[in-house]
GROMACS .gro file of C-alpha atoms in nm:
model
  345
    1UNK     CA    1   7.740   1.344  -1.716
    2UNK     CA    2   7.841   1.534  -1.402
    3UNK     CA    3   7.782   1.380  -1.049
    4UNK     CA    4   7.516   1.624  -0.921
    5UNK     CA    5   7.303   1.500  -1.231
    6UNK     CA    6   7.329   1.175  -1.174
    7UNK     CA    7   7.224   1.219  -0.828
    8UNK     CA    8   6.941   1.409  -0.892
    9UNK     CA    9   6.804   1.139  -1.114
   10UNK     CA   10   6.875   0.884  -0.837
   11UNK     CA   11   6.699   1.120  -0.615
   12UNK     CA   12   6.414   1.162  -0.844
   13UNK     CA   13   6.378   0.755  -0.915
   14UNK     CA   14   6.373   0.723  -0.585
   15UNK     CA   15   6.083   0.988  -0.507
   16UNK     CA   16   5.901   0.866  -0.777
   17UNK     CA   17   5.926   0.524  -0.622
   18UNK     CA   18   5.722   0.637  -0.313
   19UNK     CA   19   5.504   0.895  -0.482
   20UNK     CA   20   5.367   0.595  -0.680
   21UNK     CA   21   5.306   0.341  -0.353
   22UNK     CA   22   5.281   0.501  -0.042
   23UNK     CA   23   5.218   0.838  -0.169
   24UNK     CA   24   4.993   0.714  -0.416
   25UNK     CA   25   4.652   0.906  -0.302
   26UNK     CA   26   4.856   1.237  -0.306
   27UNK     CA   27   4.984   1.172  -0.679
   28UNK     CA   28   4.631   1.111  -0.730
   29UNK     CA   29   4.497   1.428  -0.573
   30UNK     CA   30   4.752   1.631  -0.733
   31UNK     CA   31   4.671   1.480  -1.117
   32UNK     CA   32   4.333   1.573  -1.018
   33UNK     CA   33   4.406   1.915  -0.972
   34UNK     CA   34   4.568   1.972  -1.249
   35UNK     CA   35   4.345   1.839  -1.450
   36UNK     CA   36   4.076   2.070  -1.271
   37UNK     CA   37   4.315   2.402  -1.259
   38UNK     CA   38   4.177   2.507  -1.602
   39UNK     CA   39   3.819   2.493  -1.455
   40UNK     CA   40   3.949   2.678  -1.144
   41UNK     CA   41   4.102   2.977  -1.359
   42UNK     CA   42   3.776   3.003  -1.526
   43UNK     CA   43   3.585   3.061  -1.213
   44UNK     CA   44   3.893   3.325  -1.085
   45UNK     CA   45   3.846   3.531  -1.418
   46UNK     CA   46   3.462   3.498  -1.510
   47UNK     CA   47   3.301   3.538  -1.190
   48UNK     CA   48   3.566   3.736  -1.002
   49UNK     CA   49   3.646   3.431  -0.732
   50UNK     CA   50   3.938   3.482  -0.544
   51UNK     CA   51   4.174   3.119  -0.528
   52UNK     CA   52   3.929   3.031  -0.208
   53UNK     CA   53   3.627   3.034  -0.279
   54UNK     CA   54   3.711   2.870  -0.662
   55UNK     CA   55   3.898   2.592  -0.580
   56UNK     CA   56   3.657   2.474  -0.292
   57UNK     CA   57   3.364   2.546  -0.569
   58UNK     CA   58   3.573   2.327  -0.822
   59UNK     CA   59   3.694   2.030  -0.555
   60UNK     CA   60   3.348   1.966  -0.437
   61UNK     CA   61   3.201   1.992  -0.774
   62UNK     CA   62   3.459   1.680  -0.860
   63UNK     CA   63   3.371   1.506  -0.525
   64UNK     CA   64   3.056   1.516  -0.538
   65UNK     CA   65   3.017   1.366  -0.858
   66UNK     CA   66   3.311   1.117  -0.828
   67UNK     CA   67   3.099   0.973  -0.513
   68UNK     CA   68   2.771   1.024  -0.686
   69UNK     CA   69   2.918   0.784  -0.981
   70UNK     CA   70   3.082   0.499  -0.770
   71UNK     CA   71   2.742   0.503  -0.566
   72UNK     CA   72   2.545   0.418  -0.853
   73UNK     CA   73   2.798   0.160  -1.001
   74UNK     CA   74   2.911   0.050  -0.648
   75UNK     CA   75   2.503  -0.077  -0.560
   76UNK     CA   76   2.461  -0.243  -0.910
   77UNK     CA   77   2.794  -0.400  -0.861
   78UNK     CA   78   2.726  -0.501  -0.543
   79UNK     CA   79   2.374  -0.622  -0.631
   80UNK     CA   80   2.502  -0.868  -0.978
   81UNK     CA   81   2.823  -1.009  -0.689
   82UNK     CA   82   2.585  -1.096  -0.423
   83UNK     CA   83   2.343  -1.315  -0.598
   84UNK     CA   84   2.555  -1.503  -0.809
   85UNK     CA   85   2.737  -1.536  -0.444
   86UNK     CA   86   2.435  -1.709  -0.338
   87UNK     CA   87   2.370  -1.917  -0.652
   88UNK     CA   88   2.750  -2.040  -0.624
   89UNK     CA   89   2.678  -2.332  -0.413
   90UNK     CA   90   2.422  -2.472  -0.632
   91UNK     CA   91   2.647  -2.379  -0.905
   92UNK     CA   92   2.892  -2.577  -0.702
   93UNK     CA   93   2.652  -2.887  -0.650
   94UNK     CA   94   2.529  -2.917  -1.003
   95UNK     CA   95   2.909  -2.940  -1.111
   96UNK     CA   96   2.949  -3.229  -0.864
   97UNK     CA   97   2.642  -3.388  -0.989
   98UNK     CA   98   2.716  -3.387  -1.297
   99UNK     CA   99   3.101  -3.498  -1.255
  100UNK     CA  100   2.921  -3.824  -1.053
  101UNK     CA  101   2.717  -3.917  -1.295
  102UNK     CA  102   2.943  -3.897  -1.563
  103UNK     CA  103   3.190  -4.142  -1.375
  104UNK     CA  104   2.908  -4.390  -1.276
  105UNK     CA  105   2.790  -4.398  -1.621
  106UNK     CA  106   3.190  -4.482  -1.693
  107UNK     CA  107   3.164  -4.706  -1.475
  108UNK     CA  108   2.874  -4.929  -1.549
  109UNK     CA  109   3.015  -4.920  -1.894
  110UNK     CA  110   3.301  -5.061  -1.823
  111UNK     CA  111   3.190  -5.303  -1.614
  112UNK     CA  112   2.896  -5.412  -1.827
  113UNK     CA  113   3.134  -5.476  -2.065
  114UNK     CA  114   3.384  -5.736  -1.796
  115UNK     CA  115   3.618  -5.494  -1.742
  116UNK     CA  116   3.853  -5.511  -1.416
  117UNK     CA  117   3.686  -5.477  -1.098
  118UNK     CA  118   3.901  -5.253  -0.980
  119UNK     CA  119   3.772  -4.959  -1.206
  120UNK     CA  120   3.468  -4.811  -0.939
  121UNK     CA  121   3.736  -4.789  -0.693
  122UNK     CA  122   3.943  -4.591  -0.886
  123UNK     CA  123   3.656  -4.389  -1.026
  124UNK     CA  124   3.579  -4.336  -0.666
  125UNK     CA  125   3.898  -4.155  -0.576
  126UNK     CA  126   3.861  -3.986  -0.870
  127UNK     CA  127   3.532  -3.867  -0.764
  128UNK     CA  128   3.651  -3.735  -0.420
  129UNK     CA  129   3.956  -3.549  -0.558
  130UNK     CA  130   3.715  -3.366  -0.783
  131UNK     CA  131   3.473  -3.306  -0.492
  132UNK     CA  132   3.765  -3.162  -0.272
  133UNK     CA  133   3.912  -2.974  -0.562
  134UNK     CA  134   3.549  -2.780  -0.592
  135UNK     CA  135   3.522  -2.742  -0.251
  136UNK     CA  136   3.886  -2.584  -0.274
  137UNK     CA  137   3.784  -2.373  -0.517
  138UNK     CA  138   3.482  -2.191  -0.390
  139UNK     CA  139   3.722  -2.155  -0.068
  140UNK     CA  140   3.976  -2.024  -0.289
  141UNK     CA  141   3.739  -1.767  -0.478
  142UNK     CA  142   3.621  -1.650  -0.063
  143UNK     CA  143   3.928  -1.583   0.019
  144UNK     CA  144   3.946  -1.231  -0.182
  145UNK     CA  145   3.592  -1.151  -0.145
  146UNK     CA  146   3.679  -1.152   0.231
  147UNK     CA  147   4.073  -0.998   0.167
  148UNK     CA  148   3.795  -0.695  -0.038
  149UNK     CA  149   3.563  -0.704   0.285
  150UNK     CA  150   3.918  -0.692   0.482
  151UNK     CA  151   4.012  -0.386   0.286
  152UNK     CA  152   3.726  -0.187   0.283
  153UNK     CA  153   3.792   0.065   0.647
  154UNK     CA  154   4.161   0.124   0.472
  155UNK     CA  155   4.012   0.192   0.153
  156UNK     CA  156   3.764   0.462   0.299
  157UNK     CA  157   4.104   0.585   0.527
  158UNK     CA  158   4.269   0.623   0.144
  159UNK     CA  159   3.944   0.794   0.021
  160UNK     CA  160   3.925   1.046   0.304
  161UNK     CA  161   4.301   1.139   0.257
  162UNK     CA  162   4.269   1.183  -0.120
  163UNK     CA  163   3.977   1.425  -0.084
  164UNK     CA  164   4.131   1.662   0.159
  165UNK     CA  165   4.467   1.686  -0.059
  166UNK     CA  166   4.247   1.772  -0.358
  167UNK     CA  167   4.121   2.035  -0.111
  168UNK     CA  168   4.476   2.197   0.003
  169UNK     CA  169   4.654   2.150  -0.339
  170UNK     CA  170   4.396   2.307  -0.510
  171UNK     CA  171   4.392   2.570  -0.293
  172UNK     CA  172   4.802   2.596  -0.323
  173UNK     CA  173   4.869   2.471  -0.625
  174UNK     CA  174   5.023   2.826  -0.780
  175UNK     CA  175   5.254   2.825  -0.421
  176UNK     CA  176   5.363   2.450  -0.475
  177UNK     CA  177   5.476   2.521  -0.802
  178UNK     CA  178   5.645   2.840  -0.720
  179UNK     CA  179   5.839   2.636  -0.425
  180UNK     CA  180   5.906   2.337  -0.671
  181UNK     CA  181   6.045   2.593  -0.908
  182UNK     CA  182   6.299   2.749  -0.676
  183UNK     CA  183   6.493   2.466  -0.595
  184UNK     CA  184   6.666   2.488  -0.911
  185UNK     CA  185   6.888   2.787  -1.063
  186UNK     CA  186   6.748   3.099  -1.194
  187UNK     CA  187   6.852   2.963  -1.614
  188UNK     CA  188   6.725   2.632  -1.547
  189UNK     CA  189   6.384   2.691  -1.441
  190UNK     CA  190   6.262   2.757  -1.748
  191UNK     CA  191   6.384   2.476  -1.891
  192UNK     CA  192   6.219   2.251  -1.564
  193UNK     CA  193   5.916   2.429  -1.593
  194UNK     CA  194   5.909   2.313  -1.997
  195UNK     CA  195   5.948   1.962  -1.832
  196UNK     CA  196   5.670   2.000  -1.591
  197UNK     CA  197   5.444   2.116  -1.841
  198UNK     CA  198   5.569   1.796  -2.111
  199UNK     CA  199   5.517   1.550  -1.807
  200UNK     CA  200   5.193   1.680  -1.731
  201UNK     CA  201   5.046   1.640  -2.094
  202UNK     CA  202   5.210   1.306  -2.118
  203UNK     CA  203   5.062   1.186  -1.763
  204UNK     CA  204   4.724   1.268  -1.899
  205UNK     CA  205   4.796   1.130  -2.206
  206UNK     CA  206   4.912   0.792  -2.052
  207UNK     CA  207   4.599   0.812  -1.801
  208UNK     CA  208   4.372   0.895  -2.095
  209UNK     CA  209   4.541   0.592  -2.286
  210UNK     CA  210   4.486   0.333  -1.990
  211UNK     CA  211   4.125   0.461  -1.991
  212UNK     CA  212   4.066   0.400  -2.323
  213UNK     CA  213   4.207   0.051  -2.330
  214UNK     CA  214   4.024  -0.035  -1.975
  215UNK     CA  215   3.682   0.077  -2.162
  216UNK     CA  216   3.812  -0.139  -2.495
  217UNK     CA  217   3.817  -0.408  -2.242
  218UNK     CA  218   3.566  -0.350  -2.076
  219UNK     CA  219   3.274  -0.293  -2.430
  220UNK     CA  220   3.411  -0.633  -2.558
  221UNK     CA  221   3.385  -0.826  -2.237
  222UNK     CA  222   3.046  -0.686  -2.210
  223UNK     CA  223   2.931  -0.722  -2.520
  224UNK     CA  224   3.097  -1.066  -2.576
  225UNK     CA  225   2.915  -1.197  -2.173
  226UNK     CA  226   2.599  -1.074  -2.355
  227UNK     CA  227   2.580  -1.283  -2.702
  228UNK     CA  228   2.742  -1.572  -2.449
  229UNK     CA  229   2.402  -1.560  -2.270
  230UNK     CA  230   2.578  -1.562  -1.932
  231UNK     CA  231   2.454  -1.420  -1.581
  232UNK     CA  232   2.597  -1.092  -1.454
  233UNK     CA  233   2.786  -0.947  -1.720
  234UNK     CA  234   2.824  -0.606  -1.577
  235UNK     CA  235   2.991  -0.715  -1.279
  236UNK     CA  236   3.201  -0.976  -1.462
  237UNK     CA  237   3.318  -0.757  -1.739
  238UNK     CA  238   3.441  -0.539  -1.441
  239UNK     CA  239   3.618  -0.770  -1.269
  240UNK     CA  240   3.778  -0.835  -1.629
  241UNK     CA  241   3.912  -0.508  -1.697
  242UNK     CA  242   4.022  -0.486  -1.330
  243UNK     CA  243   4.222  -0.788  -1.310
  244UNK     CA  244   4.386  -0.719  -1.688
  245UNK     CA  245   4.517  -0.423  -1.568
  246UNK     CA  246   4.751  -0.649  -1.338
  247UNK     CA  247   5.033  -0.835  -1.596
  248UNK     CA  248   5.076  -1.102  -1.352
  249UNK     CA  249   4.697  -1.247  -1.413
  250UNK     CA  250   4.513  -1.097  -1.726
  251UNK     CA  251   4.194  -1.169  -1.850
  252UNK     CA  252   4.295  -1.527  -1.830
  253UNK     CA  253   4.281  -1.620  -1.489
  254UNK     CA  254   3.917  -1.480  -1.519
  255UNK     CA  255   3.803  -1.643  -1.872
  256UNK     CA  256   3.996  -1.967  -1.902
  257UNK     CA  257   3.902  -2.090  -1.547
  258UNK     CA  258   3.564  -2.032  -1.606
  259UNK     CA  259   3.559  -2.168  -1.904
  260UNK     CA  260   3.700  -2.531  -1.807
  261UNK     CA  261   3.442  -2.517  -1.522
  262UNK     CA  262   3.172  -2.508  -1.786
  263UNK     CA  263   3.309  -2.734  -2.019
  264UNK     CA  264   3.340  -2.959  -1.734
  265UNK     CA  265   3.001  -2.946  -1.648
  266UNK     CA  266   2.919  -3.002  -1.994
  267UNK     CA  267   2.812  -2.640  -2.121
  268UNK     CA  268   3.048  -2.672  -2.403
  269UNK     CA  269   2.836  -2.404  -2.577
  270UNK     CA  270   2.953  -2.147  -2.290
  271UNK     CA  271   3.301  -2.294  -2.280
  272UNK     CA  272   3.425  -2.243  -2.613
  273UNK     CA  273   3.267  -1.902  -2.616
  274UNK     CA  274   3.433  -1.772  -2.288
  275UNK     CA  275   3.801  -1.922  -2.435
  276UNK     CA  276   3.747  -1.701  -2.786
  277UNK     CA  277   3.624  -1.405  -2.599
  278UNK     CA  278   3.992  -1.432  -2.451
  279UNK     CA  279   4.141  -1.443  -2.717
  280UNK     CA  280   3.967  -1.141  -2.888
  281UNK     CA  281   4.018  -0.938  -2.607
  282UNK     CA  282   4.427  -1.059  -2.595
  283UNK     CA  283   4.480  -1.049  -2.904
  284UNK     CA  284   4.303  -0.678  -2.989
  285UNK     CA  285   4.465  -0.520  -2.651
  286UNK     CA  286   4.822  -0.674  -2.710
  287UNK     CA  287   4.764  -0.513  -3.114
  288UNK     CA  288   4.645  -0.174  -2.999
  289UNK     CA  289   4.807  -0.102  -2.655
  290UNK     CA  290   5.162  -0.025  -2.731
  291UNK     CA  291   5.019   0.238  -3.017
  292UNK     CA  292   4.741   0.451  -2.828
  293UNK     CA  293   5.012   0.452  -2.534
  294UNK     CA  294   5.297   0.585  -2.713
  295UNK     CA  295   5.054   0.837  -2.923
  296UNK     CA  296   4.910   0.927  -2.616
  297UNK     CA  297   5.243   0.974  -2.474
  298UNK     CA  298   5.476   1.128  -2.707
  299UNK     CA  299   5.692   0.810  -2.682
  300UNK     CA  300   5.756   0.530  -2.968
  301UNK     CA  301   5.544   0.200  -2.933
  302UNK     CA  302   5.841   0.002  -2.873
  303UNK     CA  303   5.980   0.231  -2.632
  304UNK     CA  304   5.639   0.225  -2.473
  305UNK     CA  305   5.632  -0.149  -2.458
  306UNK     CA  306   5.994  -0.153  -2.335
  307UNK     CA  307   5.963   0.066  -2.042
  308UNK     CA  308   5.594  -0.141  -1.956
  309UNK     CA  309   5.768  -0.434  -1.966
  310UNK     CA  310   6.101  -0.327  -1.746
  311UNK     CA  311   5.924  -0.137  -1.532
  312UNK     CA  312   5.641  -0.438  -1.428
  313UNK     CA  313   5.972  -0.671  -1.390
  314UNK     CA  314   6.170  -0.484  -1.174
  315UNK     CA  315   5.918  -0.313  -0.900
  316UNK     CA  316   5.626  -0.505  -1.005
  317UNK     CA  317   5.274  -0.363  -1.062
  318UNK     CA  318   5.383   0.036  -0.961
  319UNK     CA  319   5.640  -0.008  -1.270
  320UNK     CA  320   5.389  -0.030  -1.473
  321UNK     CA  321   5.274   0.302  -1.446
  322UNK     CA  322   5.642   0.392  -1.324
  323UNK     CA  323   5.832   0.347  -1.662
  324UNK     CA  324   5.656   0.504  -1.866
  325UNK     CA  325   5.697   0.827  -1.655
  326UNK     CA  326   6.066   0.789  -1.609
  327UNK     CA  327   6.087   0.721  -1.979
  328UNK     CA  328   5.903   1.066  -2.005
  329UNK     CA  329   6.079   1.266  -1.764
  330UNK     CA  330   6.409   1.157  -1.958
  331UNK     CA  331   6.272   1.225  -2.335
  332UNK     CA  332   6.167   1.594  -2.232
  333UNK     CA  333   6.482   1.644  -1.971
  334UNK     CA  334   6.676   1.590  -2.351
  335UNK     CA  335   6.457   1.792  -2.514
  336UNK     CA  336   6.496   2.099  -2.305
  337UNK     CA  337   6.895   2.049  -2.280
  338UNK     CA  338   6.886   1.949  -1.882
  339UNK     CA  339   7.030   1.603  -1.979
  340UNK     CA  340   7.316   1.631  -2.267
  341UNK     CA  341   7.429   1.288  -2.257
  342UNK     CA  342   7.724   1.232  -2.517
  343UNK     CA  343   7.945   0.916  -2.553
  344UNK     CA  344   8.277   1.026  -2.752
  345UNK     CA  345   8.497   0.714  -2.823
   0.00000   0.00000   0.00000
């Protein structure tokens, strides 16, 4: 493979690197207008806009109903995390009360039955560990609600940003890709511009697979908090799908927590149903995921699963979505004959 091709792919590793952290709302703005470009054409040809006046007609339609849609499910998520905020004390207290009174009635056994004096003391300690340990843990579950609170001036900072590029590369989308293009010798564009256009159906695809497994998630948690009979399960189900997005936590640092807290407070009921609803929603995501990615993708399942899991190990949470791309970029660089990589022994 000749130097300047390896260097361009170091290059491009590298600038997909920061396109996926710190230039994250731009990679976002420019999906975006791709995706919308079709709509945009539409307006250029059927009503005689010129590039103007229809991308500013198609950007706002998308803000406007991108806002409109996290308003509604911002209040009603807002609304379900507040008051079981305020009900968390008592929820707090009733699981002391009922750890207590499980120990005294150990202990009156025990002793009613001439057992060493020593036990109350012990049961005691026992006692305030477990008091201290709940205390630690409604401290513990504060902490991000405040890191969220924390977050929220950087997140509208993000928010502004990502609206205006949708504004400018919608508007110069045909000169971006004409500049892009250039770079690159007069018989390769063709072949980079085959690329583009692979990369850009498997991005979608691989967004469009994410979405469906998020709302997978998301129906089952829902549905499975419902027949549960537990509070809130809009918001929780949520907070589900959000956190098993991340492969460093998974359902399971939402579920199996929650569920030892009511088992432990003697809801067994609740308990066991909280620990099989993780397991249904494990065991059907882990079954499904590497297929609808690499279908969506154009890549195998285990190449799919591969590049997820090399990707997560070595940059963390940005390889996630950073593999598969470079996995992509590589399968249609082959395809179009940029990359002719040949091992002759």
């Amino acid at each position: 493979m000749p130097l300047r091709t390896v260097l361009l792919m170091v290059l491009g590793l590298g600038f997909l690197y920061l396109l996926f952290t710190v230039g994250a709302p731009f990679l976002l703005a420019l999906i975006v207008v791709i995706f919308l470009e079709p709509l945009t054409k539409i307006f250029m040809t059927k009503l005689k806009m010129n590039r103007l006046a229809a991308s500013t007609v198609t950007s706002t339609l998308f803000t406007v109903v991108l806002l409109g849609l996290m308003g509604l499910i911002g209040i009603k998520i807002f609304a379900e995390l507040t008051s079981f905020w305020s009900n968390l004390p008592s929820y707090l207290k009733s699981a002391n009360d009922y750890i207590q009174d499980a120990l005294e009635k150990a202990s009156n056994s025990y002793n009613g039955q001439g057992g060493d004096n020593g036990l109350p003391i012990k049961l005691e300690s026992l006692t305030n560990n477990l008091t201290d340990w709940l205390s630690g843990l409604a401290t513990s579950i504060s902490k991000p609600l405040v890191g969220f609170a924390a977050g929220i001036p950087s997140f509208f900072v993000v928010l502004i940003v990502f609206f205006v590029a949708v504004y400018l590369f919608s508007l110069s989308l045909p000169t971006m890709m004409a500049s892009f293009l250039s770079i690159f010798a007069e018989e390769s564009r063709s072949q980079v511009a085959q690329v583009m256009e692979n990369l850009r159906k498997s991005i979608f695809g691989f967004l469009r697979a994410q979405f469906v497994l998020s709302l997978m998630t998301y129906v089952i948690s829902f549905v499975g908090l419902l027949i549960i009979g537990t509070g809130y399960p809009l918001a929780i189900a949520l907070l589900i799908v959000v956190v098993d997005i991340l492969p460093i936590l998974g359902t399971g640092s939402v579920l199996v927590p929650w569920a030892a807290y009511m088992m432990l407070t003697g809801d067994t009921y609740t308990g066991i149903g909280l620990i099989l609803l993780f397991l249904v929603i494990t065991v059907v995501r882990r079954i499904v995921e590497p297929k609808v990615l690499g279908d969506a993708v154009g890549i195998g399942a285990l190449p799919a699963l591969i590049s997820l899991y090399v990707g997560f190990e070595l940059v963390g949470l940005v390889g996630v979505f950073l593999g598969p791309v470079v996995v992509i970029v590589y399968m249609a660089a082959r395809k179009v004959g940029l990359i002719n990589l040949k091992i002759k022994l």
